[in-house]
mmCIF file of C-alpha atoms in Angstrom:
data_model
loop_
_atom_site.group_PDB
_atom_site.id
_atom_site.type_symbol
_atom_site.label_atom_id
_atom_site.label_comp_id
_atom_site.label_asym_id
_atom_site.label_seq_id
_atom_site.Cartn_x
_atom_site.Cartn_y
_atom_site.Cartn_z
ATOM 1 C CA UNK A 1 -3.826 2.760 -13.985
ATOM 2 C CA UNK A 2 -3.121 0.758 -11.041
ATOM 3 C CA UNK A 3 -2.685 -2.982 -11.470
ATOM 4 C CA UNK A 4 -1.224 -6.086 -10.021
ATOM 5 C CA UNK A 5 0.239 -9.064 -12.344
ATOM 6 C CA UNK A 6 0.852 -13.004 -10.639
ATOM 7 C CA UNK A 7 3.345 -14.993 -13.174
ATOM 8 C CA UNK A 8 1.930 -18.352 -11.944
ATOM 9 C CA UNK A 9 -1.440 -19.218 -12.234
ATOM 10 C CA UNK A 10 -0.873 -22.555 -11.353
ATOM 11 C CA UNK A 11 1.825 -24.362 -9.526
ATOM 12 C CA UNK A 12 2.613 -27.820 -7.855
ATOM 13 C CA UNK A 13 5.163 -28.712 -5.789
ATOM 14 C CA UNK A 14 6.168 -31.968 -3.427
ATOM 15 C CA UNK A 15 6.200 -31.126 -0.114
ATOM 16 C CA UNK A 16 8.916 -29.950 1.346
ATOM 17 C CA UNK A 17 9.954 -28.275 -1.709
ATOM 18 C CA UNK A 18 10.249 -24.281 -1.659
ATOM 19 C CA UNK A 19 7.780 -22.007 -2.851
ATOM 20 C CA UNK A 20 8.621 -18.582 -4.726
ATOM 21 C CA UNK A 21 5.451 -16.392 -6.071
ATOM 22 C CA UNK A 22 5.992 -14.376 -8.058
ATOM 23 C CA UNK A 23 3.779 -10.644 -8.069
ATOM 24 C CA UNK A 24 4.549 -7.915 -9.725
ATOM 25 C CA UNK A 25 2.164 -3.992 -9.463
ATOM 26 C CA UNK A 26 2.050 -0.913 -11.816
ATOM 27 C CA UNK A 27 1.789 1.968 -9.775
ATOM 28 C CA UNK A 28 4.187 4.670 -9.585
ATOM 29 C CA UNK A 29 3.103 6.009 -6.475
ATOM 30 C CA UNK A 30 3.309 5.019 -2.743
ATOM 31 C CA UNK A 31 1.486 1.574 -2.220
ATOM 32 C CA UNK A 32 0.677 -0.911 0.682
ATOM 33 C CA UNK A 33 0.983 -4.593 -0.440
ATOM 34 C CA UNK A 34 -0.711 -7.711 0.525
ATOM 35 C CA UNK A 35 -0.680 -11.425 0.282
ATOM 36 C CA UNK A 36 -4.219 -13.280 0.990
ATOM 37 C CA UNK A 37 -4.166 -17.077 0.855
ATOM 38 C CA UNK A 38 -7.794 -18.594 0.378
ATOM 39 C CA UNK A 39 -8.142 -22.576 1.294
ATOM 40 C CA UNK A 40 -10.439 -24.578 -0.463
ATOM 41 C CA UNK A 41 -13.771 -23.837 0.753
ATOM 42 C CA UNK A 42 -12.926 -21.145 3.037
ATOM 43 C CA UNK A 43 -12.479 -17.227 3.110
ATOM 44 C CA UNK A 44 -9.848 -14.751 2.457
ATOM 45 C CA UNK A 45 -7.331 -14.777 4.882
ATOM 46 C CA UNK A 46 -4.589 -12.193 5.281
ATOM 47 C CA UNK A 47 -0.863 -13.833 5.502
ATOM 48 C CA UNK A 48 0.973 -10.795 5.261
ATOM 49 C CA UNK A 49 1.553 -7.490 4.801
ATOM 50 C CA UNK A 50 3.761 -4.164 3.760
ATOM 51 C CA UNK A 51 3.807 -0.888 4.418
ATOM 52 C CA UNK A 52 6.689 0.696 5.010
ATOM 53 C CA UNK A 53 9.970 -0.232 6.551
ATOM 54 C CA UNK A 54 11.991 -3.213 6.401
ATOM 55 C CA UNK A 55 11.400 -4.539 3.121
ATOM 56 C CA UNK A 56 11.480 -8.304 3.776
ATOM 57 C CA UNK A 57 7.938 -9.139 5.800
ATOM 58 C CA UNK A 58 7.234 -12.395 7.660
ATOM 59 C CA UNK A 59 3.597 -13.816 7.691
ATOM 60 C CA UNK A 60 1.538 -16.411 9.315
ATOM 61 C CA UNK A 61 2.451 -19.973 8.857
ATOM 62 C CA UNK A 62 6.214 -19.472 7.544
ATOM 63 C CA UNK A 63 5.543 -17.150 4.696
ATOM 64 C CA UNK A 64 7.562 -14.267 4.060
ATOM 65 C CA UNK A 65 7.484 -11.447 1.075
ATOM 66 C CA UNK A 66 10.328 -9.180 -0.210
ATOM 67 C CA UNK A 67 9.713 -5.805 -1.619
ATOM 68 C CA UNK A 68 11.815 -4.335 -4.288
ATOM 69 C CA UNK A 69 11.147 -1.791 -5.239
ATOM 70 C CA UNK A 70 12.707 -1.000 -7.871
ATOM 71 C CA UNK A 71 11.485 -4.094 -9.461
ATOM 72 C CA UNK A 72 8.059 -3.173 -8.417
ATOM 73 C CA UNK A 73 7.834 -6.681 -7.137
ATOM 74 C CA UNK A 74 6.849 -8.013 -3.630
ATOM 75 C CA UNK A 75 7.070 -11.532 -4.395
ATOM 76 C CA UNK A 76 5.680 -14.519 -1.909
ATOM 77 C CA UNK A 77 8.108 -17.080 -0.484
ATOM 78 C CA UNK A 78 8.422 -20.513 1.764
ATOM 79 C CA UNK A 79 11.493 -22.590 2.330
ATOM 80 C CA UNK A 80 9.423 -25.482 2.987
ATOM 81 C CA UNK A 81 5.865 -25.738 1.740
ATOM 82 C CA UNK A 82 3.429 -28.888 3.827
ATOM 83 C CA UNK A 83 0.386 -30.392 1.853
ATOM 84 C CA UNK A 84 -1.531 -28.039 3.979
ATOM 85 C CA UNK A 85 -0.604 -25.296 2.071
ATOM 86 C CA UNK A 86 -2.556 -25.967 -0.785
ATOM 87 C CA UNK A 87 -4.734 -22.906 -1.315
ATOM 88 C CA UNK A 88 -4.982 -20.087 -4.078
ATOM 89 C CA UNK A 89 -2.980 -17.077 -3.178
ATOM 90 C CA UNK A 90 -3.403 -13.503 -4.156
ATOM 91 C CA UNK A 91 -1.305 -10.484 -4.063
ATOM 92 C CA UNK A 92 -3.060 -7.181 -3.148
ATOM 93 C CA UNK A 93 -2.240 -3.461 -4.061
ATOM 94 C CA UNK A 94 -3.560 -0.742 -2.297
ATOM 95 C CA UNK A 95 -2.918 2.971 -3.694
ATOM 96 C CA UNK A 96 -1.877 4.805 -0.952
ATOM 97 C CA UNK A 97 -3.291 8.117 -2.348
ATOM 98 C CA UNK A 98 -6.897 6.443 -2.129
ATOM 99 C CA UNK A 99 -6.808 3.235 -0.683
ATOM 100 C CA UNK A 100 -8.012 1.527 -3.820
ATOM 101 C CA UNK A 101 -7.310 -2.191 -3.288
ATOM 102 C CA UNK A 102 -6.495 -3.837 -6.247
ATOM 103 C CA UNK A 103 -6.124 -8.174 -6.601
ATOM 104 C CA UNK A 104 -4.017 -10.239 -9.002
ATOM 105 C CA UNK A 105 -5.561 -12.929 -10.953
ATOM 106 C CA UNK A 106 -4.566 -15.044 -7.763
ATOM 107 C CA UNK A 107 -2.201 -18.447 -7.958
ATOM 108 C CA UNK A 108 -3.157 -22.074 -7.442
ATOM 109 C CA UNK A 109 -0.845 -23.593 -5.298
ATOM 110 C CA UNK A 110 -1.311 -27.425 -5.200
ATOM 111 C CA UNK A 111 1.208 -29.336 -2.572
ATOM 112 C CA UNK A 112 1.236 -33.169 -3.050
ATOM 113 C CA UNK A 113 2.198 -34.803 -0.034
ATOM 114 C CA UNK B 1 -12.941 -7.423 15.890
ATOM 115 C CA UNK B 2 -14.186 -5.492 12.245
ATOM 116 C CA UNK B 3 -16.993 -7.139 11.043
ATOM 117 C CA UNK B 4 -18.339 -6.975 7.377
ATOM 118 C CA UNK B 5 -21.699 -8.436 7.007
ATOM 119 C CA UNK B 6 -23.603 -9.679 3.594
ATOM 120 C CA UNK B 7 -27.103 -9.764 3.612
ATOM 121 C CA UNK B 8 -27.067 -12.908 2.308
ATOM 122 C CA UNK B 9 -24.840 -16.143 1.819
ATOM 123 C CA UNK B 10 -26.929 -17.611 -1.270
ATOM 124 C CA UNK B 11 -28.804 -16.253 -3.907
ATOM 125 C CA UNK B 12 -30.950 -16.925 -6.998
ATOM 126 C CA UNK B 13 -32.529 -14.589 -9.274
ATOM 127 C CA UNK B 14 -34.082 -14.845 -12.498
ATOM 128 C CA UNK B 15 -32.700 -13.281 -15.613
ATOM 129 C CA UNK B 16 -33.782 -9.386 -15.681
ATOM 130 C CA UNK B 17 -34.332 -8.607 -12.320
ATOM 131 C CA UNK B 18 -32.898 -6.176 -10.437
ATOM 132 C CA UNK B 19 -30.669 -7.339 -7.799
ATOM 133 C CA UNK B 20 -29.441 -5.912 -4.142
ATOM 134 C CA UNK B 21 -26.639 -7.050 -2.820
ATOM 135 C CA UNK B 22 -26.366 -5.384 0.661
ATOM 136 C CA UNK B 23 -22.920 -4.535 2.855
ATOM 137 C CA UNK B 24 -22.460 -3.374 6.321
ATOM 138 C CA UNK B 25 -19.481 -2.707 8.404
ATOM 139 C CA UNK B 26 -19.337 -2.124 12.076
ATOM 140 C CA UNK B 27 -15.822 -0.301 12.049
ATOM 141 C CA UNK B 28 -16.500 3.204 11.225
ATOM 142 C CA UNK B 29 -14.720 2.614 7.896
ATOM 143 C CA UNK B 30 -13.850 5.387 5.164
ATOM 144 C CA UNK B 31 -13.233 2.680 2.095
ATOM 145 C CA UNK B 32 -15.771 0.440 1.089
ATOM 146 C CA UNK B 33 -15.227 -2.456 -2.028
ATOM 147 C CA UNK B 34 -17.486 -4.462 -4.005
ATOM 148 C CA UNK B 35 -15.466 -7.547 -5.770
ATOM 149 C CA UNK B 36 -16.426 -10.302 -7.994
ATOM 150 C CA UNK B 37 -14.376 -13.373 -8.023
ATOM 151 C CA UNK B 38 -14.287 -15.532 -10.667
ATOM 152 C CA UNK B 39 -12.146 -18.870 -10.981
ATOM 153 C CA UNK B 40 -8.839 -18.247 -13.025
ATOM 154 C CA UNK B 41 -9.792 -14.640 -12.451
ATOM 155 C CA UNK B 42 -8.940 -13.793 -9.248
ATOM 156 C CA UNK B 43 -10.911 -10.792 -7.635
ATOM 157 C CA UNK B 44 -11.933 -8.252 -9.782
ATOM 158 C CA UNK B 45 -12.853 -4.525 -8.366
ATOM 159 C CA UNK B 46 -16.704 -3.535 -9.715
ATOM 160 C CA UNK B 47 -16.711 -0.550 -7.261
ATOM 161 C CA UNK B 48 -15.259 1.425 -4.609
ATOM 162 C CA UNK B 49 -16.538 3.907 -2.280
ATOM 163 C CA UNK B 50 -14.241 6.262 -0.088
ATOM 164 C CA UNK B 51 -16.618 8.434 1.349
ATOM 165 C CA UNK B 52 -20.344 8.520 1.792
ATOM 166 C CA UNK B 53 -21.810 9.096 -1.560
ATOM 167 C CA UNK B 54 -18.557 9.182 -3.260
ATOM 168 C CA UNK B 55 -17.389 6.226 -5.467
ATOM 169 C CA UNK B 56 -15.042 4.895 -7.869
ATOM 170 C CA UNK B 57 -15.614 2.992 -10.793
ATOM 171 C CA UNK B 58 -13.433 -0.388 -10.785
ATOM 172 C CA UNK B 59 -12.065 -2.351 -13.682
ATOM 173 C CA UNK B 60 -15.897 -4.051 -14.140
ATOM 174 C CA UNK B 61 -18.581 -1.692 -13.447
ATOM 175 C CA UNK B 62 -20.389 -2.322 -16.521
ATOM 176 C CA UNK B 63 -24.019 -3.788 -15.163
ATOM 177 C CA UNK B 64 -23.749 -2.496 -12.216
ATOM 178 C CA UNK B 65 -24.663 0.613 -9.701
ATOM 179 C CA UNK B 66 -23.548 0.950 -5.914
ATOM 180 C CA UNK B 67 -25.271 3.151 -3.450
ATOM 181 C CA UNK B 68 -23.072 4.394 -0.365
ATOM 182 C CA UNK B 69 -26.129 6.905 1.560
ATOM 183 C CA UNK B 70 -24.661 5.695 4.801
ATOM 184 C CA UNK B 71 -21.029 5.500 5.645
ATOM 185 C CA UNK B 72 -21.340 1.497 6.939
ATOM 186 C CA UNK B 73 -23.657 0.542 4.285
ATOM 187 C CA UNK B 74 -21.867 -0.252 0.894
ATOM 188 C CA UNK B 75 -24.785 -1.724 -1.869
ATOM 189 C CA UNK B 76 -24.063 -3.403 -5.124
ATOM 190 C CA UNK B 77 -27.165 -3.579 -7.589
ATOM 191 C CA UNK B 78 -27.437 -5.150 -10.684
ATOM 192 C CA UNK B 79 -29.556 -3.643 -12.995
ATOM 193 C CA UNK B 80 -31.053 -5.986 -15.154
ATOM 194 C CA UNK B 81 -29.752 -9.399 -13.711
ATOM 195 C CA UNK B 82 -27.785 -11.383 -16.468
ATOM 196 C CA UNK B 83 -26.384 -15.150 -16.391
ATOM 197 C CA UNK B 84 -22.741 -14.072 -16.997
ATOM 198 C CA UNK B 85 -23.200 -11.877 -13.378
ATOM 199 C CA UNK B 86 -23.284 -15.858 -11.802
ATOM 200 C CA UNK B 87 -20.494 -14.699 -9.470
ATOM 201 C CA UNK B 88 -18.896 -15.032 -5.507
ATOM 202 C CA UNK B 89 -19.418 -10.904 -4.700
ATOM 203 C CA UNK B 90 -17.329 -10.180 -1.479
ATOM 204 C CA UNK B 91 -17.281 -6.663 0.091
ATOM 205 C CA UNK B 92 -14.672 -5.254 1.808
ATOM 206 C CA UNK B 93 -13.706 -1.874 3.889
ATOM 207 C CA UNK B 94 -10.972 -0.451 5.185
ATOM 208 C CA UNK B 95 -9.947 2.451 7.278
ATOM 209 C CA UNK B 96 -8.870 4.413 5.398
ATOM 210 C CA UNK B 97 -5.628 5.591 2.737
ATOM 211 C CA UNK B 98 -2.689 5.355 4.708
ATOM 212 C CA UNK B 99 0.032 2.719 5.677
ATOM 213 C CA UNK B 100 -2.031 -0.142 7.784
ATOM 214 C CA UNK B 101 -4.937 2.101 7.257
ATOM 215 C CA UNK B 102 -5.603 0.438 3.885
ATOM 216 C CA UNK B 103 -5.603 -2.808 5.139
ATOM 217 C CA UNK B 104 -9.308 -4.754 4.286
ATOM 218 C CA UNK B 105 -11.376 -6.612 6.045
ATOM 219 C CA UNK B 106 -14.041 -8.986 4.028
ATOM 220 C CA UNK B 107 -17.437 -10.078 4.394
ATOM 221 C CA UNK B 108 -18.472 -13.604 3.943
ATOM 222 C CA UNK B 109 -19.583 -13.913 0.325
ATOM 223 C CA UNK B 110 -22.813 -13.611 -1.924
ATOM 224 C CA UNK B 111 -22.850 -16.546 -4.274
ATOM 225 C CA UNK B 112 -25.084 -15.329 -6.761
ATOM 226 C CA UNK B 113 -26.762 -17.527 -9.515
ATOM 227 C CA UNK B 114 -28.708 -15.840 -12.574
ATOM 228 C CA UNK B 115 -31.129 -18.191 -14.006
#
């Protein structure tokens, strides 16, 4: 069965600090991979995205991913993370037989400034 | 733009009753997603339709039924409305099952409260 795992359910970092998230999927077929960051208050928002390619993705706001494979891992990363990045941020698995989109349990990213 | 529209932002219902939660999308989309999300939880799949009248159970269909007679309209219904449903429902659709097909787009929201 097709499922997604986040490490970190709740991190906090200074500003300026980096920021590695970790996800990690079971599916052994051909999937499309997502980050979503949600700020407090507001909606989903898509930061970035994977589906074939070079395996190292940029997003909005100075986010990039990394999929390996082989690790079945596509884990979330910032050099520098601002106190406006506080947010809860989920990774997304879609089957790519079906489409079935499937969420981790998300990660709480607090930034103190 | 795709646009995924809830019937409604808010809701209240009384323990028992049956509840519609309604889903439309303006896109022509094959996949259509019912989620709960729950704090510490993250999103959790109840359903998913990828054609009309064809669905999926998710990881947490128990309590729930969807109906998918149209291809844009996606509904969730609760059966026999319980407290532990008190939930943020989002619906989603995508394209379709390919590549940047998959990619979803998400509606605004039901918070539901069962009293």
């Amino acid at each position: 069965a097709q499922s997604v795992s986040q490490h970190n359910h709740h991190v906090i970092l200074s500003e300026a600090a980096s920021l590695e998230l970790g996800c990690n999927y079971s599916y052994g077929g051909t999937v499309n991979l997502f980050w979503y960051v949600q700020y407090p208050g507001q909606h989903l928002q898509l930061l970035l995205k994977y589906f074939s390619g070079d395996p190292l993705v940029k997003g909005i706001k100075g986010f990039e991913a990394e999929f390996i494979k082989s690790k079945f891992s596509f884990n979330l990363r910032k050099p520098s993370v601002q106190w406006s990045d506080t947010a809860e941020y989920f990774c997304a698995v879609a089957s790519g037989n079906t489409g079935k989109l499937i969420f981790g349990q998300g990660t709480t990213l607090q930034v103190k400034p | 733009d795709v646009k995924v529209t809830q019937s409604s932002r808010y809701l209240v219902k009384r323990t028992g009753e049956k509840v519609f939660l309604e889903c439309v999308q303006d896109m022509d989309h094959e996949n259509m997603f019912w989620y709960r999300q729950d704090p510490g939880l993250g999103l959790r799949l109840i359903y998913f339709s990828y054609d009309v009248k064809m669905k999926e159970k998710g990881d947490i269909p128990e309590g729930y039924s969807v109906s998918r007679e149209k291809k844009e309209r996606f509904s969730l219904i609760l059966e026999s409305a319980s407290t532990n449903q008190t939930s943020m429902y989002l619906c989603a659709s995508s394209l379709g099952t390919t590549g940047s097909n998959t990619e979803a787009f998400f509606g605004q929201g039901t918070r539901l409260t069962v009293v």
